PDB file of C-alpha atoms in Angstrom:
ATOM      1  CA  MET A   1      24.569  -9.067  23.924  1.00  0.00           C
ATOM      2  CA  ASP A   2      23.449  -5.524  24.695  1.00  0.00           C
ATOM      3  CA  THR A   3      19.846  -4.983  23.609  1.00  0.00           C
ATOM      4  CA  ASN A   4      19.338  -1.626  25.282  1.00  0.00           C
ATOM      5  CA  ILE A   5      17.909   1.149  23.147  1.00  0.00           C
ATOM      6  CA  GLU A   6      17.852   4.885  23.552  1.00  0.00           C
ATOM      7  CA  LEU A   7      15.801   7.690  22.061  1.00  0.00           C
ATOM      8  CA  THR A   8      18.049  10.317  20.507  1.00  0.00           C
ATOM      9  CA  ASN A   9      17.245  13.988  19.974  1.00  0.00           C
ATOM     10  CA  ASN A  10      16.299  13.500  16.326  1.00  0.00           C
ATOM     11  CA  GLY A  11      13.587  11.020  17.215  1.00  0.00           C
ATOM     12  CA  PHE A  12      15.428   7.891  16.104  1.00  0.00           C
ATOM     13  CA  VAL A  13      15.751   4.777  18.198  1.00  0.00           C
ATOM     14  CA  THR A  14      19.149   3.153  17.929  1.00  0.00           C
ATOM     15  CA  GLY A  15      20.568   0.027  19.439  1.00  0.00           C
ATOM     16  CA  GLU A  16      22.076  -3.335  18.676  1.00  0.00           C
ATOM     17  CA  ARG A  17      19.536  -6.013  17.907  1.00  0.00           C
ATOM     18  CA  GLY A  18      20.937  -9.360  16.892  1.00  0.00           C
ATOM     19  CA  PRO A  19      23.707  -9.228  14.268  1.00  0.00           C
ATOM     20  CA  PHE A  20      22.840  -5.758  12.972  1.00  0.00           C
ATOM     21  CA  GLU A  21      22.195  -2.290  14.331  1.00  0.00           C
ATOM     22  CA  THR A  22      18.851  -0.692  13.638  1.00  0.00           C
ATOM     23  CA  VAL A  23      18.214   2.962  13.050  1.00  0.00           C
ATOM     24  CA  THR A  24      14.510   3.179  13.722  1.00  0.00           C
ATOM     25  CA  PRO A  25      12.339   6.302  13.561  1.00  0.00           C
ATOM     26  CA  ALA A  26      10.524   6.169  16.881  1.00  0.00           C
ATOM     27  CA  ASP A  27       7.181   7.320  15.485  1.00  0.00           C
ATOM     28  CA  ALA A  28       7.287   5.968  11.922  1.00  0.00           C
ATOM     29  CA  ALA A  29       5.918   2.977  10.059  1.00  0.00           C
ATOM     30  CA  LEU A  30       6.593   1.319   6.740  1.00  0.00           C
ATOM     31  CA  VAL A  31       3.580   0.454   4.564  1.00  0.00           C
ATOM     32  CA  LEU A  32       4.060  -1.993   1.678  1.00  0.00           C
ATOM     33  CA  GLU A  33       1.618  -2.551  -1.174  1.00  0.00           C
ATOM     34  CA  GLY A  34       1.334  -5.916  -2.940  1.00  0.00           C
ATOM     35  CA  GLY A  35       1.075  -6.375  -6.697  1.00  0.00           C
ATOM     36  CA  GLY A  36       2.273  -9.856  -7.642  1.00  0.00           C
ATOM     37  CA  MET A  37       5.548  -9.762  -9.532  1.00  0.00           C
ATOM     38  CA  ARG A  38       5.553  -5.962  -9.397  1.00  0.00           C
ATOM     39  CA  GLY A  39       6.682  -6.592  -5.844  1.00  0.00           C
ATOM     40  CA  VAL A  40      10.266  -6.909  -7.063  1.00  0.00           C
ATOM     41  CA  PHE A  41      10.218  -3.091  -7.180  1.00  0.00           C
ATOM     42  CA  THR A  42       9.561  -3.214  -3.431  1.00  0.00           C
ATOM     43  CA  ALA A  43      12.345  -5.779  -3.009  1.00  0.00           C
ATOM     44  CA  GLY A  44      14.803  -3.362  -4.625  1.00  0.00           C
ATOM     45  CA  ALA A  45      13.710  -0.433  -2.469  1.00  0.00           C
ATOM     46  CA  LEU A  46      13.915  -2.566   0.675  1.00  0.00           C
ATOM     47  CA  ASP A  47      17.423  -3.711  -0.201  1.00  0.00           C
ATOM     48  CA  PHE A  48      18.515  -0.071  -0.370  1.00  0.00           C
ATOM     49  CA  LEU A  49      16.908   0.667   3.004  1.00  0.00           C
ATOM     50  CA  MET A  50      18.608  -2.424   4.389  1.00  0.00           C
ATOM     51  CA  GLU A  51      22.008  -1.259   3.180  1.00  0.00           C
ATOM     52  CA  ASN A  52      21.425   1.964   5.101  1.00  0.00           C
ATOM     53  CA  GLU A  53      20.252   0.101   8.229  1.00  0.00           C
ATOM     54  CA  LEU A  54      16.899   1.868   8.114  1.00  0.00           C
ATOM     55  CA  TYR A  55      14.062   0.048   9.841  1.00  0.00           C
ATOM     56  CA  PHE A  56      10.807   1.233  11.363  1.00  0.00           C
ATOM     57  CA  ARG A  57       8.746   1.006  14.514  1.00  0.00           C
ATOM     58  CA  GLU A  58       6.059  -0.906  12.661  1.00  0.00           C
ATOM     59  CA  CYS A  59       5.538  -2.425   9.231  1.00  0.00           C
ATOM     60  CA  TYR A  60       2.167  -3.111   7.586  1.00  0.00           C
ATOM     61  CA  ALA A  61       2.442  -5.211   4.450  1.00  0.00           C
ATOM     62  CA  VAL A  62       0.101  -6.848   1.959  1.00  0.00           C
ATOM     63  CA  SER A  63       0.546  -9.889  -0.287  1.00  0.00           C
ATOM     64  CA  ALA A  64       3.870  -9.685  -2.186  1.00  0.00           C
ATOM     65  CA  GLY A  65       4.817  -6.798   0.089  1.00  0.00           C
ATOM     66  CA  ALA A  66       4.417  -9.088   3.097  1.00  0.00           C
ATOM     67  CA  CYS A  67       6.581 -11.758   1.459  1.00  0.00           C
ATOM     68  CA  HIS A  68       9.378  -9.291   0.684  1.00  0.00           C
ATOM     69  CA  ALA A  69       9.149  -7.701   4.123  1.00  0.00           C
ATOM     70  CA  CYS A  70      10.170 -11.057   5.594  1.00  0.00           C
ATOM     71  CA  SER A  71      13.611 -10.938   3.939  1.00  0.00           C
ATOM     72  CA  TYR A  72      13.997  -7.246   4.792  1.00  0.00           C
ATOM     73  CA  LEU A  73      13.289  -7.884   8.464  1.00  0.00           C
ATOM     74  CA  SER A  74      15.654 -10.864   8.552  1.00  0.00           C
ATOM     75  CA  HIS A  75      18.355  -8.608   7.073  1.00  0.00           C
ATOM     76  CA  GLN A  76      18.975 -10.910   4.090  1.00  0.00           C
ATOM     77  CA  HIS A  77      20.026  -8.542   1.341  1.00  0.00           C
ATOM     78  CA  GLY A  78      19.089  -9.717  -2.164  1.00  0.00           C
ATOM     79  CA  ARG A  79      17.070 -12.676  -0.921  1.00  0.00           C
ATOM     80  CA  ALA A  80      13.613 -11.327  -1.795  1.00  0.00           C
ATOM     81  CA  TYR A  81      14.589 -10.762  -5.415  1.00  0.00           C
ATOM     82  CA  ALA A  82      16.473 -14.056  -5.652  1.00  0.00           C
ATOM     83  CA  VAL A  83      13.484 -16.066  -4.457  1.00  0.00           C
ATOM     84  CA  CYS A  84      11.477 -14.645  -7.371  1.00  0.00           C
ATOM     85  CA  ALA A  85      14.125 -14.667 -10.095  1.00  0.00           C
ATOM     86  CA  ASP A  86      15.798 -17.992  -9.292  1.00  0.00           C
ATOM     87  CA  TYR A  87      12.632 -20.083  -9.229  1.00  0.00           C
ATOM     88  CA  ILE A  88      10.111 -18.246 -11.393  1.00  0.00           C
ATOM     89  CA  SER A  89      10.512 -20.769 -14.227  1.00  0.00           C
ATOM     90  CA  ASP A  90      10.128 -23.731 -11.864  1.00  0.00           C
ATOM     91  CA  GLU A  91       6.589 -25.075 -12.190  1.00  0.00           C
ATOM     92  CA  ARG A  92       6.626 -25.798  -8.463  1.00  0.00           C
ATOM     93  CA  TYR A  93       6.863 -22.031  -7.871  1.00  0.00           C
ATOM     94  CA  CYS A  94       4.201 -20.688 -10.221  1.00  0.00           C
ATOM     95  CA  SER A  95       2.404 -22.546 -12.998  1.00  0.00           C
ATOM     96  CA  VAL A  96      -0.944 -23.540 -14.436  1.00  0.00           C
ATOM     97  CA  SER A  97       0.132 -27.107 -13.674  1.00  0.00           C
ATOM     98  CA  SER A  98       0.350 -26.242  -9.983  1.00  0.00           C
ATOM     99  CA  LEU A  99      -3.086 -24.616 -10.176  1.00  0.00           C
ATOM    100  CA  ARG A 100      -4.595 -27.727 -11.735  1.00  0.00           C
ATOM    101  CA  LYS A 101      -2.941 -30.125  -9.295  1.00  0.00           C
ATOM    102  CA  THR A 102      -3.304 -28.200  -6.043  1.00  0.00           C
ATOM    103  CA  GLY A 103      -5.717 -25.313  -6.550  1.00  0.00           C
ATOM    104  CA  ASP A 104      -2.867 -22.818  -6.087  1.00  0.00           C
ATOM    105  CA  MET A 105      -1.099 -21.044  -8.929  1.00  0.00           C
ATOM    106  CA  PHE A 106       1.816 -20.459  -6.543  1.00  0.00           C
ATOM    107  CA  GLY A 107       3.042 -23.735  -5.062  1.00  0.00           C
ATOM    108  CA  VAL A 108       2.464 -23.677  -1.312  1.00  0.00           C
ATOM    109  CA  LYS A 109       4.910 -26.342  -0.177  1.00  0.00           C
ATOM    110  CA  PHE A 110       7.659 -25.144  -2.505  1.00  0.00           C
ATOM    111  CA  ILE A 111       7.404 -21.427  -1.638  1.00  0.00           C
ATOM    112  CA  TYR A 112       6.677 -21.634   2.080  1.00  0.00           C
ATOM    113  CA  ASP A 113       8.689 -24.726   3.001  1.00  0.00           C
ATOM    114  CA  THR A 114      11.201 -25.954   0.403  1.00  0.00           C
ATOM    115  CA  VAL A 115      12.617 -22.514  -0.453  1.00  0.00           C
ATOM    116  CA  PRO A 116      13.055 -21.039   3.053  1.00  0.00           C
ATOM    117  CA  ASN A 117      14.106 -24.285   4.711  1.00  0.00           C
ATOM    118  CA  THR A 118      16.241 -25.913   1.999  1.00  0.00           C
ATOM    119  CA  LEU A 119      17.046 -23.871  -1.117  1.00  0.00           C
ATOM    120  CA  ASN A 120      17.434 -20.289   0.125  1.00  0.00           C
ATOM    121  CA  MET A 121      17.608 -20.586   3.881  1.00  0.00           C
ATOM    122  CA  TYR A 122      15.629 -18.072   5.875  1.00  0.00           C
ATOM    123  CA  ASP A 123      17.180 -16.468   8.970  1.00  0.00           C
ATOM    124  CA  TYR A 124      14.337 -16.952  11.431  1.00  0.00           C
ATOM    125  CA  ASP A 125      16.384 -15.884  14.447  1.00  0.00           C
ATOM    126  CA  THR A 126      17.395 -12.502  13.015  1.00  0.00           C
ATOM    127  CA  PHE A 127      13.773 -11.864  12.087  1.00  0.00           C
ATOM    128  CA  MET A 128      12.688 -12.543  15.666  1.00  0.00           C
ATOM    129  CA  ASN A 129      15.369 -10.173  17.020  1.00  0.00           C
ATOM    130  CA  ASN A 130      14.344  -7.302  14.764  1.00  0.00           C
ATOM    131  CA  PRO A 131      12.453  -4.787  16.947  1.00  0.00           C
ATOM    132  CA  THR A 132      10.050  -3.782  14.159  1.00  0.00           C
ATOM    133  CA  LYS A 133       6.476  -4.892  14.813  1.00  0.00           C
ATOM    134  CA  PHE A 134       5.356  -6.552  11.597  1.00  0.00           C
ATOM    135  CA  TYR A 135       1.718  -6.960  10.541  1.00  0.00           C
ATOM    136  CA  ALA A 136       0.539  -8.974   7.534  1.00  0.00           C
ATOM    137  CA  VAL A 137      -2.841  -8.018   6.091  1.00  0.00           C
ATOM    138  CA  MET A 138      -5.283 -10.710   4.998  1.00  0.00           C
ATOM    139  CA  THR A 139      -8.991 -10.851   4.158  1.00  0.00           C
ATOM    140  CA  ASP A 140     -11.538 -12.787   6.202  1.00  0.00           C
ATOM    141  CA  CYS A 141     -13.568 -14.621   3.565  1.00  0.00           C
ATOM    142  CA  LYS A 142     -16.725 -14.815   5.677  1.00  0.00           C
ATOM    143  CA  THR A 143     -16.902 -11.149   6.661  1.00  0.00           C
ATOM    144  CA  GLY A 144     -14.912  -9.547   3.847  1.00  0.00           C
ATOM    145  CA  ASP A 145     -13.021  -7.552   6.463  1.00  0.00           C
ATOM    146  CA  ALA A 146      -9.292  -6.916   6.640  1.00  0.00           C
ATOM    147  CA  VAL A 147      -7.395  -8.724   9.395  1.00  0.00           C
ATOM    148  CA  TYR A 148      -4.030  -7.396  10.578  1.00  0.00           C
ATOM    149  CA  HIS A 149      -2.030 -10.166  12.202  1.00  0.00           C
ATOM    150  CA  GLN A 150       1.255  -9.468  13.965  1.00  0.00           C
ATOM    151  CA  ILE A 151       4.011 -11.779  12.745  1.00  0.00           C
ATOM    152  CA  SER A 152       6.443 -12.405  15.577  1.00  0.00           C
ATOM    153  CA  ASP A 153       7.709 -15.936  14.873  1.00  0.00           C
ATOM    154  CA  LEU A 154       7.808 -16.854  11.188  1.00  0.00           C
ATOM    155  CA  ARG A 155       8.217 -20.547  11.916  1.00  0.00           C
ATOM    156  CA  ARG A 156       4.819 -20.422  13.589  1.00  0.00           C
ATOM    157  CA  ASP A 157       3.173 -17.638  11.579  1.00  0.00           C
ATOM    158  CA  MET A 158       4.022 -18.565   7.984  1.00  0.00           C
ATOM    159  CA  ASP A 159       0.385 -19.380   7.190  1.00  0.00           C
ATOM    160  CA  TYR A 160      -0.504 -15.723   7.759  1.00  0.00           C
ATOM    161  CA  ILE A 161       2.031 -14.661   5.124  1.00  0.00           C
ATOM    162  CA  ARG A 162       0.596 -17.297   2.806  1.00  0.00           C
ATOM    163  CA  ALA A 163      -2.955 -16.060   3.462  1.00  0.00           C
ATOM    164  CA  SER A 164      -1.950 -12.463   2.781  1.00  0.00           C
ATOM    165  CA  SER A 165      -0.528 -13.598  -0.574  1.00  0.00           C
ATOM    166  CA  SER A 166      -3.293 -15.987  -1.684  1.00  0.00           C
ATOM    167  CA  LEU A 167      -4.763 -14.304  -4.745  1.00  0.00           C
ATOM    168  CA  PRO A 168      -8.496 -14.822  -5.322  1.00  0.00           C
ATOM    169  CA  VAL A 169      -9.615 -17.363  -7.928  1.00  0.00           C
ATOM    170  CA  VAL A 170      -6.087 -18.768  -8.445  1.00  0.00           C
ATOM    171  CA  SER A 171      -5.513 -19.767  -4.805  1.00  0.00           C
ATOM    172  CA  ARG A 172      -7.226 -21.880  -2.207  1.00  0.00           C
ATOM    173  CA  MET A 173      -8.520 -20.217   0.919  1.00  0.00           C
ATOM    174  CA  VAL A 174      -6.127 -20.591   3.838  1.00  0.00           C
ATOM    175  CA  ASN A 175      -7.692 -22.144   6.922  1.00  0.00           C
ATOM    176  CA  ILE A 176      -6.268 -20.774  10.179  1.00  0.00           C
ATOM    177  CA  ASP A 177      -7.877 -21.731  13.491  1.00  0.00           C
ATOM    178  CA  GLY A 178     -11.193 -22.384  11.771  1.00  0.00           C
ATOM    179  CA  GLY A 179     -11.209 -19.121   9.811  1.00  0.00           C
ATOM    180  CA  GLU A 180     -10.829 -18.846   6.039  1.00  0.00           C
ATOM    181  CA  TYR A 181      -8.603 -16.174   4.531  1.00  0.00           C
ATOM    182  CA  LEU A 182      -7.374 -14.795   1.211  1.00  0.00           C
ATOM    183  CA  ASP A 183      -5.200 -11.979  -0.134  1.00  0.00           C
ATOM    184  CA  GLY A 184      -5.118  -8.858   2.022  1.00  0.00           C
ATOM    185  CA  GLY A 185      -5.286  -6.720  -1.102  1.00  0.00           C
ATOM    186  CA  ILE A 186      -8.974  -7.571  -1.467  1.00  0.00           C
ATOM    187  CA  SER A 187      -9.902  -5.630   1.669  1.00  0.00           C
ATOM    188  CA  ASP A 188      -6.996  -3.211   2.278  1.00  0.00           C
ATOM    189  CA  SER A 189      -4.470  -2.951  -0.548  1.00  0.00           C
ATOM    190  CA  ILE A 190      -2.497  -0.107   1.054  1.00  0.00           C
ATOM    191  CA  PRO A 191      -3.022  -0.174   4.851  1.00  0.00           C
ATOM    192  CA  LEU A 192      -2.062   3.439   5.507  1.00  0.00           C
ATOM    193  CA  ARG A 193      -5.191   4.255   7.503  1.00  0.00           C
ATOM    194  CA  ARG A 194      -4.538   1.280   9.775  1.00  0.00           C
ATOM    195  CA  SER A 195      -0.988   2.461  10.421  1.00  0.00           C
ATOM    196  CA  ILE A 196      -2.125   5.999  11.226  1.00  0.00           C
ATOM    197  CA  SER A 197      -4.863   4.713  13.553  1.00  0.00           C
ATOM    198  CA  ALA A 198      -2.168   2.720  15.387  1.00  0.00           C
ATOM    199  CA  GLY A 199      -0.424   5.969  16.276  1.00  0.00           C
ATOM    200  CA  ASN A 200       2.272   6.181  13.617  1.00  0.00           C
ATOM    201  CA  VAL A 201       2.787   9.895  12.978  1.00  0.00           C
ATOM    202  CA  LYS A 202       5.127   9.331  10.044  1.00  0.00           C
ATOM    203  CA  ASN A 203       4.498   6.784   7.330  1.00  0.00           C
ATOM    204  CA  VAL A 204       6.741   5.692   4.482  1.00  0.00           C
ATOM    205  CA  LEU A 205       4.892   3.932   1.664  1.00  0.00           C
ATOM    206  CA  ILE A 206       6.381   1.731  -1.027  1.00  0.00           C
ATOM    207  CA  LEU A 207       3.863   1.405  -3.854  1.00  0.00           C
ATOM    208  CA  THR A 208       4.156  -0.718  -6.985  1.00  0.00           C
ATOM    209  CA  GLN A 209       2.107   1.430  -9.350  1.00  0.00           C
ATOM    210  CA  HIS A 210       3.232   4.727 -10.867  1.00  0.00           C
ATOM    211  CA  ASP A 211       1.793   8.115  -9.960  1.00  0.00           C
ATOM    212  CA  GLY A 212      -1.518   8.722 -11.721  1.00  0.00           C
ATOM    213  CA  PHE A 213      -2.469   5.033 -11.879  1.00  0.00           C
ATOM    214  CA  ARG A 214      -6.117   4.135 -11.291  1.00  0.00           C
ATOM    215  CA  LYS A 215      -7.530   0.649 -10.860  1.00  0.00           C
ATOM    216  CA  HIS A 216     -10.496  -0.648 -12.891  1.00  0.00           C
ATOM    217  CA  GLN A 217     -13.009  -3.378 -12.265  1.00  0.00           C
ATOM    218  CA  THR A 218     -11.322  -6.784 -12.161  1.00  0.00           C
ATOM    219  CA  ALA A 219     -11.650  -8.962 -15.252  1.00  0.00           C
ATOM    220  CA  SER A 220     -12.074 -12.006 -13.002  1.00  0.00           C
ATOM    221  CA  LEU A 221     -15.268 -10.768 -11.319  1.00  0.00           C
ATOM    222  CA  VAL A 222     -17.503 -13.347 -13.011  1.00  0.00           C
ATOM    223  CA  ALA A 223     -15.161 -16.167 -11.979  1.00  0.00           C
ATOM    224  CA  ALA A 224     -15.036 -14.794  -8.433  1.00  0.00           C
ATOM    225  CA  LYS A 225     -18.827 -14.641  -8.204  1.00  0.00           C
ATOM    226  CA  LEU A 226     -19.076 -18.269  -9.295  1.00  0.00           C
ATOM    227  CA  ARG A 227     -16.305 -19.558  -7.062  1.00  0.00           C
ATOM    228  CA  TYR A 228     -17.284 -17.614  -3.953  1.00  0.00           C
ATOM    229  CA  ARG A 229     -21.075 -17.617  -4.283  1.00  0.00           C
ATOM    230  CA  GLU A 230     -21.306 -18.894  -0.686  1.00  0.00           C
ATOM    231  CA  TYR A 231     -19.250 -15.910   0.496  1.00  0.00           C
ATOM    232  CA  PRO A 232     -21.335 -12.872  -0.521  1.00  0.00           C
ATOM    233  CA  ARG A 233     -19.370 -10.383   1.586  1.00  0.00           C
ATOM    234  CA  LEU A 234     -16.129 -11.525   0.016  1.00  0.00           C
ATOM    235  CA  VAL A 235     -17.648 -11.163  -3.455  1.00  0.00           C
ATOM    236  CA  ARG A 236     -18.816  -7.670  -2.590  1.00  0.00           C
ATOM    237  CA  ARG A 237     -15.281  -6.754  -1.517  1.00  0.00           C
ATOM    238  CA  ILE A 238     -13.853  -8.071  -4.770  1.00  0.00           C
ATOM    239  CA  GLU A 239     -16.521  -6.231  -6.756  1.00  0.00           C
ATOM    240  CA  THR A 240     -15.840  -2.885  -5.078  1.00  0.00           C
ATOM    241  CA  ARG A 241     -12.108  -3.267  -4.580  1.00  0.00           C
ATOM    242  CA  TYR A 242     -11.203  -0.852  -7.371  1.00  0.00           C
ATOM    243  CA  VAL A 243     -13.384   1.862  -5.810  1.00  0.00           C
ATOM    244  CA  CYS A 244     -11.760   1.449  -2.386  1.00  0.00           C
ATOM    245  CA  TYR A 245      -8.292   1.304  -3.927  1.00  0.00           C
ATOM    246  CA  ASN A 246      -8.779   4.524  -5.878  1.00  0.00           C
ATOM    247  CA  ASP A 247     -10.209   6.224  -2.795  1.00  0.00           C
ATOM    248  CA  THR A 248      -7.048   5.230  -0.918  1.00  0.00           C
ATOM    249  CA  LEU A 249      -4.913   6.668  -3.717  1.00  0.00           C
ATOM    250  CA  ASP A 250      -6.798   9.961  -3.398  1.00  0.00           C
ATOM    251  CA  TYR A 251      -6.198   9.900   0.362  1.00  0.00           C
ATOM    252  CA  ILE A 252      -2.501   9.231  -0.200  1.00  0.00           C
ATOM    253  CA  ALA A 253      -2.290  12.115  -2.675  1.00  0.00           C
ATOM    254  CA  ARG A 254      -3.778  14.543  -0.150  1.00  0.00           C
ATOM    255  CA  LEU A 255      -1.387  13.504   2.622  1.00  0.00           C
ATOM    256  CA  GLU A 256       1.586  13.477   0.263  1.00  0.00           C
ATOM    257  CA  ARG A 257       0.862  17.040  -0.902  1.00  0.00           C
ATOM    258  CA  ALA A 258       0.667  18.110   2.740  1.00  0.00           C
ATOM    259  CA  GLY A 259       4.045  16.496   3.476  1.00  0.00           C
ATOM    260  CA  GLU A 260       2.503  14.153   6.035  1.00  0.00           C
ATOM    261  CA  ILE A 261       3.651  10.924   4.368  1.00  0.00           C
ATOM    262  CA  PHE A 262       6.582   9.890   2.189  1.00  0.00           C
ATOM    263  CA  VAL A 263       5.993   7.768  -0.901  1.00  0.00           C
ATOM    264  CA  ILE A 264       8.410   5.652  -2.926  1.00  0.00           C
ATOM    265  CA  ARG A 265       6.764   4.534  -6.173  1.00  0.00           C
ATOM    266  CA  PRO A 266       7.821   3.745  -9.755  1.00  0.00           C
ATOM    267  CA  SER A 267       8.406   6.827 -11.871  1.00  0.00           C
ATOM    268  CA  ALA A 268       6.810   5.010 -14.830  1.00  0.00           C
ATOM    269  CA  PRO A 269       4.780   1.811 -15.369  1.00  0.00           C
ATOM    270  CA  LEU A 270       6.894  -1.255 -14.602  1.00  0.00           C
ATOM    271  CA  GLY A 271       5.546  -3.192 -17.573  1.00  0.00           C
ATOM    272  CA  LEU A 272       5.204  -6.445 -15.637  1.00  0.00           C
ATOM    273  CA  SER A 273       2.308  -8.857 -15.692  1.00  0.00           C
ATOM    274  CA  ARG A 274       1.037 -10.244 -12.389  1.00  0.00           C
ATOM    275  CA  PHE A 275       2.695 -13.576 -13.224  1.00  0.00           C
ATOM    276  CA  GLU A 276       5.723 -12.174 -15.096  1.00  0.00           C
ATOM    277  CA  LYS A 277       8.465 -14.727 -15.892  1.00  0.00           C
ATOM    278  CA  ASP A 278      10.881 -12.647 -17.966  1.00  0.00           C
ATOM    279  CA  LYS A 279      13.975 -12.374 -15.755  1.00  0.00           C
ATOM    280  CA  ASP A 280      15.296  -9.303 -17.561  1.00  0.00           C
ATOM    281  CA  LYS A 281      12.036  -7.476 -16.884  1.00  0.00           C
ATOM    282  CA  LEU A 282      12.050  -8.623 -13.281  1.00  0.00           C
ATOM    283  CA  TYR A 283      15.580  -7.379 -12.757  1.00  0.00           C
ATOM    284  CA  GLY A 284      14.703  -4.078 -14.407  1.00  0.00           C
ATOM    285  CA  ALA A 285      11.845  -3.580 -11.948  1.00  0.00           C
ATOM    286  CA  TYR A 286      14.048  -4.574  -9.017  1.00  0.00           C
ATOM    287  CA  LYS A 287      16.721  -2.096 -10.119  1.00  0.00           C
ATOM    288  CA  ALA A 288      14.065   0.587 -10.556  1.00  0.00           C
ATOM    289  CA  GLY A 289      13.004   0.102  -6.932  1.00  0.00           C
ATOM    290  CA  TYR A 290      16.566   0.244  -5.668  1.00  0.00           C
ATOM    291  CA  ASP A 291      17.413   3.330  -7.743  1.00  0.00           C
ATOM    292  CA  ARG A 292      14.208   5.124  -6.800  1.00  0.00           C
ATOM    293  CA  ALA A 293      14.830   4.605  -3.085  1.00  0.00           C
ATOM    294  CA  LYS A 294      18.401   5.809  -3.512  1.00  0.00           C
ATOM    295  CA  GLN A 295      17.257   8.872  -5.436  1.00  0.00           C
ATOM    296  CA  LEU A 296      14.746   9.805  -2.727  1.00  0.00           C
ATOM    297  CA  TYR A 297      16.895   8.883   0.274  1.00  0.00           C
ATOM    298  CA  ASN A 298      17.990  12.397   1.256  1.00  0.00           C
ATOM    299  CA  GLY A 299      14.393  13.568   1.162  1.00  0.00           C
ATOM    300  CA  LEU A 300      13.391  10.537   3.200  1.00  0.00           C
ATOM    301  CA  LYS A 301      15.926  11.366   5.899  1.00  0.00           C
ATOM    302  CA  VAL A 302      14.624  14.944   6.085  1.00  0.00           C
ATOM    303  CA  TYR A 303      11.058  13.670   6.371  1.00  0.00           C
ATOM    304  CA  LEU A 304      11.905  11.195   9.138  1.00  0.00           C
ATOM    305  CA  ALA A 305      13.793  13.845  11.121  1.00  0.00           C
ATOM    306  CA  LYS A 306      10.801  16.224  11.228  1.00  0.00           C
ATOM    307  CA  ASP A 307       9.279  16.956  14.606  1.00  0.00           C
ATOM    308  CA  TYR A 308       5.484  16.701  14.473  1.00  0.00           C
ATOM    309  CA  SER A 309       4.965  17.035  18.221  1.00  0.00           C
TER     310      SER A 309
END
């Protein structure tokens, strides 16, 4: 199979990689926010990008965004949404019962083993052949710092996706090589700065909150302080997360006004709870993501074709 690539005049890298052809902006990255079940908006937008064979040099993703990026990078259209909608009522997927029995609201074995290896088979080989460099963001519980781990083999690296998606208070810490990790959204909810520092001149963001949204102090702060009292830096991150998040939104707004980034976000609040189980609402949010990406696609192509050299 020919895996040669070439750089064309419009700055796109093209070439056959595995069973699909990529059209990859040579200097662009995709940045995916988390947001629990709001992530189905991202799943819809990614399915539209997938239909148009649009991939990126790098992808930085957090929490639910990291989970949905896996299906996007394995070129499995509709899978990210199906994994949510098909099993959301199964207590093995997400339930208070699971939290009581295991310490995880979202069932670890079911989501990260049973689903991808038995119920909705994951295409590990296509993922490995996708040329996009994929980074999942997680939070080091001892330092409170963001960690950006490159995911190259999902069979081996699944724990990093799990760590990125392990919400504080309702999840156990994930132990990897002696380190303890939780949700990447605690330390870097929208890793745009990381992508820019890595040399990505163009950045496409998929956010799960509408324009004008601002985060407030978490209602679970007291519970977090009690549970993580031996991790003061983690607690401090949780306590100040809303400040850092809003600062990032201000940064995004400045770059967006200057035309330096491209943002796909809901045009109105999605109306989903973090643990939403209403399938009609979930589908509505998925469709909103797909439609929004489609609506903005011509503008996206213009943005990606710009020469910033």
